[in-house]
Coordinates of C-alpha atoms and ligand atoms in Angstrom, one line a residue:
M1 CA 26.2 107.0 39.5
K2 CA 29.1 108.6 39.6
E3 CA 29.4 112.2 38.0
Q4 CA 31.9 111.6 35.0
V5 CA 34.2 114.4 33.3
L6 CA 35.7 114.5 30.2
V7 CA 39.3 115.9 30.4
S8 CA 40.7 117.2 27.1
G9 CA 44.5 117.4 27.2
G10 CA 44.5 114.9 30.4
A11 CA 47.9 113.6 29.2
G12 CA 49.5 117.1 29.7
Y13 CA 51.1 118.5 32.6
I14 CA 47.9 120.1 34.6
G15 CA 45.5 117.8 33.0
S16 CA 47.1 114.6 34.4
H17 CA 47.2 116.2 37.8
T18 CA 43.5 117.3 37.5
A19 CA 42.8 113.9 36.3
V20 CA 43.8 112.5 39.5
A21 CA 42.3 115.2 41.8
L22 CA 38.9 114.4 40.1
I23 CA 39.3 110.5 40.7
E24 CA 40.4 111.1 44.3
A25 CA 37.2 113.6 44.7
G26 CA 35.0 110.6 43.7
Y27 CA 34.5 111.5 39.8
D28 CA 34.9 109.2 36.8
V29 CA 37.4 110.5 34.7
V30 CA 37.5 110.2 30.3
I31 CA 40.8 111.5 29.3
I32 CA 41.2 112.3 25.4
D33 CA 44.7 113.6 24.1
N34 CA 46.3 113.9 20.9
F35 CA 49.8 113.2 22.2
S36 CA 51.2 116.5 20.5
N37 CA 53.1 117.3 23.6
S38 CA 52.7 114.1 25.7
D39 CA 52.5 110.7 25.7
M40 CA 50.8 107.7 27.3
G41 CA 53.1 107.8 30.4
A42 CA 51.0 110.5 31.8
V43 CA 48.2 108.5 31.5
E44 CA 49.9 105.4 33.1
G45 CA 50.9 107.4 35.7
V46 CA 47.6 108.7 36.6
R47 CA 46.3 105.1 36.6
K48 CA 49.0 104.3 38.7
I49 CA 48.4 106.9 41.2
T50 CA 44.8 106.5 41.5
G51 CA 44.5 102.6 41.0
V52 CA 42.0 103.3 38.6
E53 CA 41.7 102.1 34.9
V54 CA 41.1 105.2 33.4
P55 CA 39.6 105.1 30.2
F56 CA 41.5 106.8 27.6
E57 CA 41.3 107.7 23.8
Q58 CA 43.8 109.0 21.8
V59 CA 41.6 112.1 19.7
D60 CA 42.3 115.4 18.3
C61 CA 39.9 117.7 19.5
C62 CA 40.1 119.4 16.0
D63 CA 38.5 116.5 14.7
K64 CA 34.9 116.7 15.4
E65 CA 33.5 113.5 14.0
A66 CA 36.1 111.6 16.2
L67 CA 35.5 114.1 19.1
R68 CA 31.6 113.4 18.5
A69 CA 32.4 109.7 18.6
V70 CA 33.4 110.1 22.2
F71 CA 30.8 112.2 23.2
K72 CA 28.5 109.4 22.1
K73 CA 30.4 106.6 23.7
Y74 CA 30.7 108.5 27.1
P75 CA 27.7 109.9 29.3
F76 CA 29.7 112.6 30.9
K77 CA 28.0 116.0 31.7
S78 CA 31.1 118.0 32.2
V79 CA 34.2 118.8 30.3
I80 CA 37.4 120.4 31.4
H81 CA 39.4 121.7 28.0
F82 CA 43.1 121.8 28.5
A83 CA 43.8 120.7 25.3
A84 CA 45.7 123.6 23.7
Y85 CA 49.2 124.8 22.4
K86 CA 51.1 126.8 24.8
A87 CA 54.3 128.4 23.3
V88 CA 54.4 132.0 23.2
G89 CA 57.4 132.3 21.1
E90 CA 55.9 129.6 18.5
S91 CA 52.9 131.4 18.3
V92 CA 54.3 134.7 17.3
A93 CA 56.3 132.6 14.4
D94 CA 53.2 130.3 13.2
P95 CA 50.0 132.2 14.6
L96 CA 47.7 130.3 12.3
K97 CA 48.8 127.0 14.1
Y98 CA 47.6 128.4 17.1
Y99 CA 44.6 130.0 15.9
S100 CA 43.3 127.0 14.0
N101 CA 44.1 124.7 17.0
N102 CA 43.2 126.3 20.3
L103 CA 39.8 128.2 18.4
N104 CA 38.6 125.0 16.3
S105 CA 39.5 122.4 19.4
F106 CA 37.1 124.5 22.1
V107 CA 34.6 125.4 19.3
N108 CA 34.1 121.7 18.3
I109 CA 33.7 121.1 22.1
L110 CA 31.1 123.4 22.6
E111 CA 29.1 122.6 19.3
L112 CA 28.9 118.9 20.7
M113 CA 27.9 119.6 24.5
K114 CA 25.3 122.1 22.4
E115 CA 24.5 119.2 20.0
E116 CA 24.6 116.0 22.6
G117 CA 23.1 118.2 25.5
R118 CA 25.9 118.3 28.0
N119 CA 26.2 121.1 30.5
N120 CA 29.2 122.0 32.2
V121 CA 32.3 123.4 31.1
L122 CA 35.9 124.6 32.4
F123 CA 38.3 126.5 30.2
S124 CA 42.1 126.8 30.9
S125 CA 42.7 130.4 30.7
S126 CA 45.7 132.5 31.8
A127 CA 46.8 135.8 33.9
T128 CA 48.5 136.4 30.6
V129 CA 45.1 137.9 29.6
Y130 CA 46.0 140.7 32.3
G131 CA 49.2 141.6 30.4
E132 CA 51.1 144.3 32.3
P133 CA 48.1 144.5 34.8
V134 CA 47.1 148.1 35.8
E135 CA 46.8 147.0 39.3
L136 CA 48.4 144.5 41.7
P137 CA 47.3 142.2 42.8
V138 CA 45.1 141.6 40.0
T139 CA 41.3 140.6 40.6
E140 CA 39.2 139.2 37.9
Q141 CA 37.7 142.7 37.4
T142 CA 41.3 144.0 36.4
P143 CA 41.1 144.7 32.6
R144 CA 42.1 142.5 30.4
Q145 CA 45.1 144.0 28.3
P146 CA 45.5 143.7 24.2
A147 CA 47.3 140.3 23.9
T148 CA 51.1 140.5 23.1
S149 CA 51.2 137.1 21.3
P150 CA 49.0 135.2 19.3
Y151 CA 48.8 132.6 22.1
G152 CA 47.8 135.0 24.7
N153 CA 45.2 135.9 22.0
T154 CA 43.8 132.6 21.6
K155 CA 43.1 132.6 25.6
Q156 CA 41.1 136.1 25.5
M157 CA 39.2 134.6 22.4
C158 CA 38.1 131.3 23.9
E159 CA 37.3 133.3 27.1
D160 CA 35.0 135.4 25.1
I161 CA 33.2 132.4 22.9
L162 CA 32.7 130.6 26.4
R163 CA 30.9 133.8 27.5
D164 CA 29.2 134.1 24.3
T165 CA 27.9 130.4 24.5
A166 CA 27.1 130.2 28.1
A167 CA 25.2 133.2 27.5
A168 CA 23.2 131.8 24.4
Y169 CA 22.4 128.4 25.0
E170 CA 20.1 127.5 27.7
G171 CA 21.8 124.5 29.8
I172 CA 25.6 125.6 29.2
K173 CA 27.6 126.9 31.9
G174 CA 31.0 127.6 31.9
I175 CA 33.9 128.7 34.2
A176 CA 37.2 129.8 32.7
L177 CA 40.1 129.6 35.5
R178 CA 43.1 131.9 35.1
Y179 CA 46.3 130.2 35.9
F180 CA 49.1 132.2 37.4
N181 CA 52.4 130.0 37.1
P182 CA 52.0 126.6 37.7
I183 CA 54.9 124.8 39.2
G184 CA 56.1 121.4 40.7
A185 CA 54.6 117.9 40.3
H186 CA 52.4 115.3 42.0
P187 CA 54.4 113.9 45.2
S188 CA 54.6 110.4 43.9
A189 CA 56.8 111.6 41.2
L190 CA 54.8 109.7 38.9
I191 CA 53.6 112.6 36.9
G192 CA 55.2 116.0 36.5
E193 CA 56.0 118.7 33.7
L194 CA 57.6 117.4 30.8
P195 CA 58.6 120.1 28.3
R196 CA 59.7 118.6 24.7
G197 CA 63.1 120.4 23.7
V198 CA 64.4 123.6 25.4
P199 CA 62.1 124.5 28.3
N200 CA 60.5 128.1 28.0
N201 CA 59.3 128.0 31.7
L202 CA 61.6 128.7 34.8
V203 CA 60.9 126.3 36.9
P204 CA 61.7 122.9 34.0
F205 CA 64.7 125.1 33.2
I206 CA 65.9 125.5 36.8
T207 CA 65.4 121.3 37.2
Q208 CA 67.1 120.4 33.8
T209 CA 69.9 122.9 34.9
A210 CA 70.1 121.3 38.4
A211 CA 70.2 117.8 36.7
G212 CA 73.1 119.1 34.0
V213 CA 70.9 118.8 31.2
R214 CA 71.2 122.7 30.6
E215 CA 74.6 124.0 31.3
C216 CA 73.3 127.3 32.7
L217 CA 70.3 129.1 33.6
S218 CA 69.8 132.4 32.3
I219 CA 67.8 135.0 34.5
F220 CA 66.2 137.5 31.9
G221 CA 67.0 140.9 33.5
D222 CA 67.8 142.2 37.0
D223 CA 66.9 145.4 36.1
Y224 CA 63.1 145.9 36.7
N225 CA 61.7 147.8 39.4
T226 CA 61.3 145.0 42.1
P227 CA 63.0 144.6 45.2
D228 CA 65.9 142.5 43.8
G229 CA 65.2 143.5 40.1
T230 CA 64.0 140.2 38.8
C231 CA 60.4 139.7 37.9
I232 CA 58.0 138.8 40.0
R233 CA 55.4 136.1 39.5
D234 CA 52.6 134.1 41.5
Y235 CA 53.9 130.0 41.4
I236 CA 51.3 128.0 42.4
D237 CA 51.7 124.0 42.9
V238 CA 50.2 122.2 40.6
V239 CA 48.6 119.9 42.8
D240 CA 46.8 123.0 44.4
L241 CA 46.1 124.1 40.8
A242 CA 44.1 120.4 40.3
G243 CA 42.0 121.0 43.3
A244 CA 40.7 124.1 41.9
H245 CA 39.3 122.5 39.0
V246 CA 37.8 119.8 41.3
A247 CA 36.0 122.9 43.5
A248 CA 34.9 124.6 40.2
I249 CA 33.5 121.4 38.5
A250 CA 31.5 120.7 41.6
R251 CA 30.1 124.3 41.8
L252 CA 28.7 123.8 38.1
V253 CA 27.8 120.3 38.9
E254 CA 26.1 121.4 42.1
G255 CA 24.4 124.3 40.3
K256 CA 26.1 126.6 42.6
N257 CA 27.4 129.1 40.0
K258 CA 25.9 132.7 40.2
E259 CA 26.3 133.4 36.6
S260 CA 26.2 131.2 33.2
Y261 CA 29.9 132.3 33.0
E262 CA 32.5 133.0 35.7
I263 CA 36.0 133.8 35.9
F264 CA 38.2 132.8 38.8
N265 CA 41.8 133.7 39.4
V266 CA 44.0 130.6 40.3
G267 CA 47.0 131.7 42.4
T268 CA 48.4 131.4 45.9
G269 CA 48.0 135.7 46.5
N270 CA 51.9 135.8 47.0
G271 CA 54.4 137.4 44.4
T272 CA 57.8 135.6 44.5
S273 CA 60.8 137.0 42.6
V274 CA 62.7 135.0 39.9
M275 CA 66.0 135.2 42.2
E276 CA 63.8 134.5 45.4
L277 CA 62.9 131.0 43.6
V278 CA 66.4 130.4 42.4
T279 CA 67.4 130.7 45.9
A280 CA 64.6 128.7 47.4
F281 CA 65.3 125.8 44.9
E282 CA 68.9 125.7 46.2
R283 CA 68.0 126.1 49.7
V284 CA 65.6 123.3 49.9
N285 CA 67.2 120.9 47.7
E286 CA 70.6 121.7 49.2
L287 CA 72.6 122.1 45.7
K288 CA 74.1 125.0 43.8
L289 CA 72.6 126.1 40.6
N290 CA 74.5 127.5 37.8
Y291 CA 73.0 130.8 36.7
K292 CA 73.8 134.0 35.1
I293 CA 71.9 137.1 34.6
V294 CA 71.3 138.3 31.0
G295 CA 69.3 140.7 29.4
R296 CA 65.6 140.9 29.7
R297 CA 63.3 138.5 27.7
S298 CA 60.9 140.7 25.4
G299 CA 57.4 140.7 26.1
D300 CA 57.8 139.5 29.7
V301 CA 55.5 141.6 32.4
E302 CA 57.5 142.9 35.3
S303 CA 55.0 141.9 38.2
V304 CA 51.7 139.9 38.7
W305 CA 50.2 138.1 41.3
A306 CA 46.8 137.1 41.9
D307 CA 44.0 138.3 44.3
T308 CA 42.3 135.2 45.2
A309 CA 39.5 136.4 47.3
L310 CA 37.1 135.3 44.7
A311 CA 38.1 131.8 44.7
N312 CA 38.8 131.6 48.2
D313 CA 34.9 132.9 48.9
E314 CA 33.3 131.2 46.0
L315 CA 35.1 128.0 45.7
G316 CA 36.0 127.4 48.9
W317 CA 39.4 126.5 47.6
K318 CA 42.6 127.9 48.9
A319 CA 46.4 127.0 47.5
V320 CA 47.6 125.3 50.7
R321 CA 51.3 124.0 49.4
S322 CA 54.2 126.0 50.2
T323 CA 56.7 127.1 47.6
D324 CA 59.7 125.0 49.3
E325 CA 57.7 121.7 49.2
T326 CA 56.6 122.6 45.6
L327 CA 60.4 123.2 44.4
Q328 CA 61.2 119.8 45.9
S329 CA 58.5 118.1 44.3
A330 CA 59.7 119.6 41.2
W331 CA 63.1 118.5 41.8
A332 CA 62.2 115.1 42.8
W333 CA 60.3 114.7 39.2
E334 CA 63.2 115.9 37.4
K335 CA 65.5 113.6 39.1
K336 CA 62.9 110.8 38.6
V337 CA 62.7 111.5 34.9
R338 CA 66.7 111.5 34.5
G339 CA 67.0 108.5 36.5
L340 CA 68.8 110.4 38.9
Ligands
UDP1 N1 62.5 133.1 33.4 C1 64.1 133.3 33.5 N2 64.9 132.3 32.9 C2 64.3 131.2 32.0 C3 62.8 131.3 32.0 C4 61.8 132.0 32.7 O1 64.5 134.2 34.1 O2 64.8 130.8 31.5 C5 61.7 134.2 34.1 C6 61.2 135.1 33.1 O3 61.9 136.2 32.5 C7 59.8 135.4 34.2 C8 59.7 134.2 35.1 O4 61.4 133.7 35.1 O5 60.3 136.6 34.7 C9 58.6 133.4 34.5 O6 58.8 132.9 33.2 P1 57.8 132.0 32.5 O7 58.1 131.5 31.4 O8 58.1 130.3 33.4 O9 56.5 132.4 33.0 P2 55.6 133.6 32.3 O10 56.6 134.8 31.9 O11 54.7 133.2 31.4 O12 54.8 134.2 33.6

């Protein structure tokens, strides 16, 4: 029988790409999502790409009894928990919404794993836990910095909840994957990132500007202490990122983990500036982007990129897609969404 994996938030951006990668790697997948920031289109995209009628349940992970019914219905041993709110600014304006949702949903998942005897859990963490890093590139040993937003704080708190849970309860093993900046879309253009309202992230803003949905991209600051003055990030193709989840699940399923709780950086190991990314987008897609330099965005970190040696060595995983092909997939997806 195939190993089954529950994917919470599987209709979301990273969740849907991971569902595809798991199915392609031979896993059975069950998707749950409350559609708070997604819709059935992503589930249909996953089904179309894989040719598998992936089971889907519309469930909110904060509803423990509804979640329990999913645990009773499906025999999965592993859970990948994506379901969470992720808008930094909104979390500052409405912190209780973030603490309530992001913490309760994860605690419910873990309690049910304990109660129902399930073993393996991956948590979607973020490079945001490193804040303004004290060293570059950042390794998993680089100290976390105090969170600068309630959103970032929920990532740190959930990491700690998972660490303590895996230490205390026999049989529960966890991995936190610290994502750097996921971008791009599936090459089929059947799934991709679909932000509601004005995008906060750079690449959706770029593609929407190219599509004419936004008038002009604002580049937040060109006076940073970097070669071209714009901020540096580690942009990773979402399909590569999805592959890291498959490798991490395999590690837990096969019992290859060295500790009950482990952390891996998931990035490319390369830093790219905002200006370099904009220029590459224009070049590979043969278009001109309307942009202007504006003041810094408050809370932005100057530079952060990953040391990926641990993930490369221990997970046997590496990001392989070039930024150029990723920027092409991002644009192909935006065009598809806009009917261009
Ligand atoms: N950025 C920008 N204009 C935008 C959105 C983002 O110049 O409209 C910059 C932002 O200041 C940062 C980088 O792009 O330097 C990545 O921002 P994003 O919000 O995508 O990721 P994060 O800041 O969380 O790493």
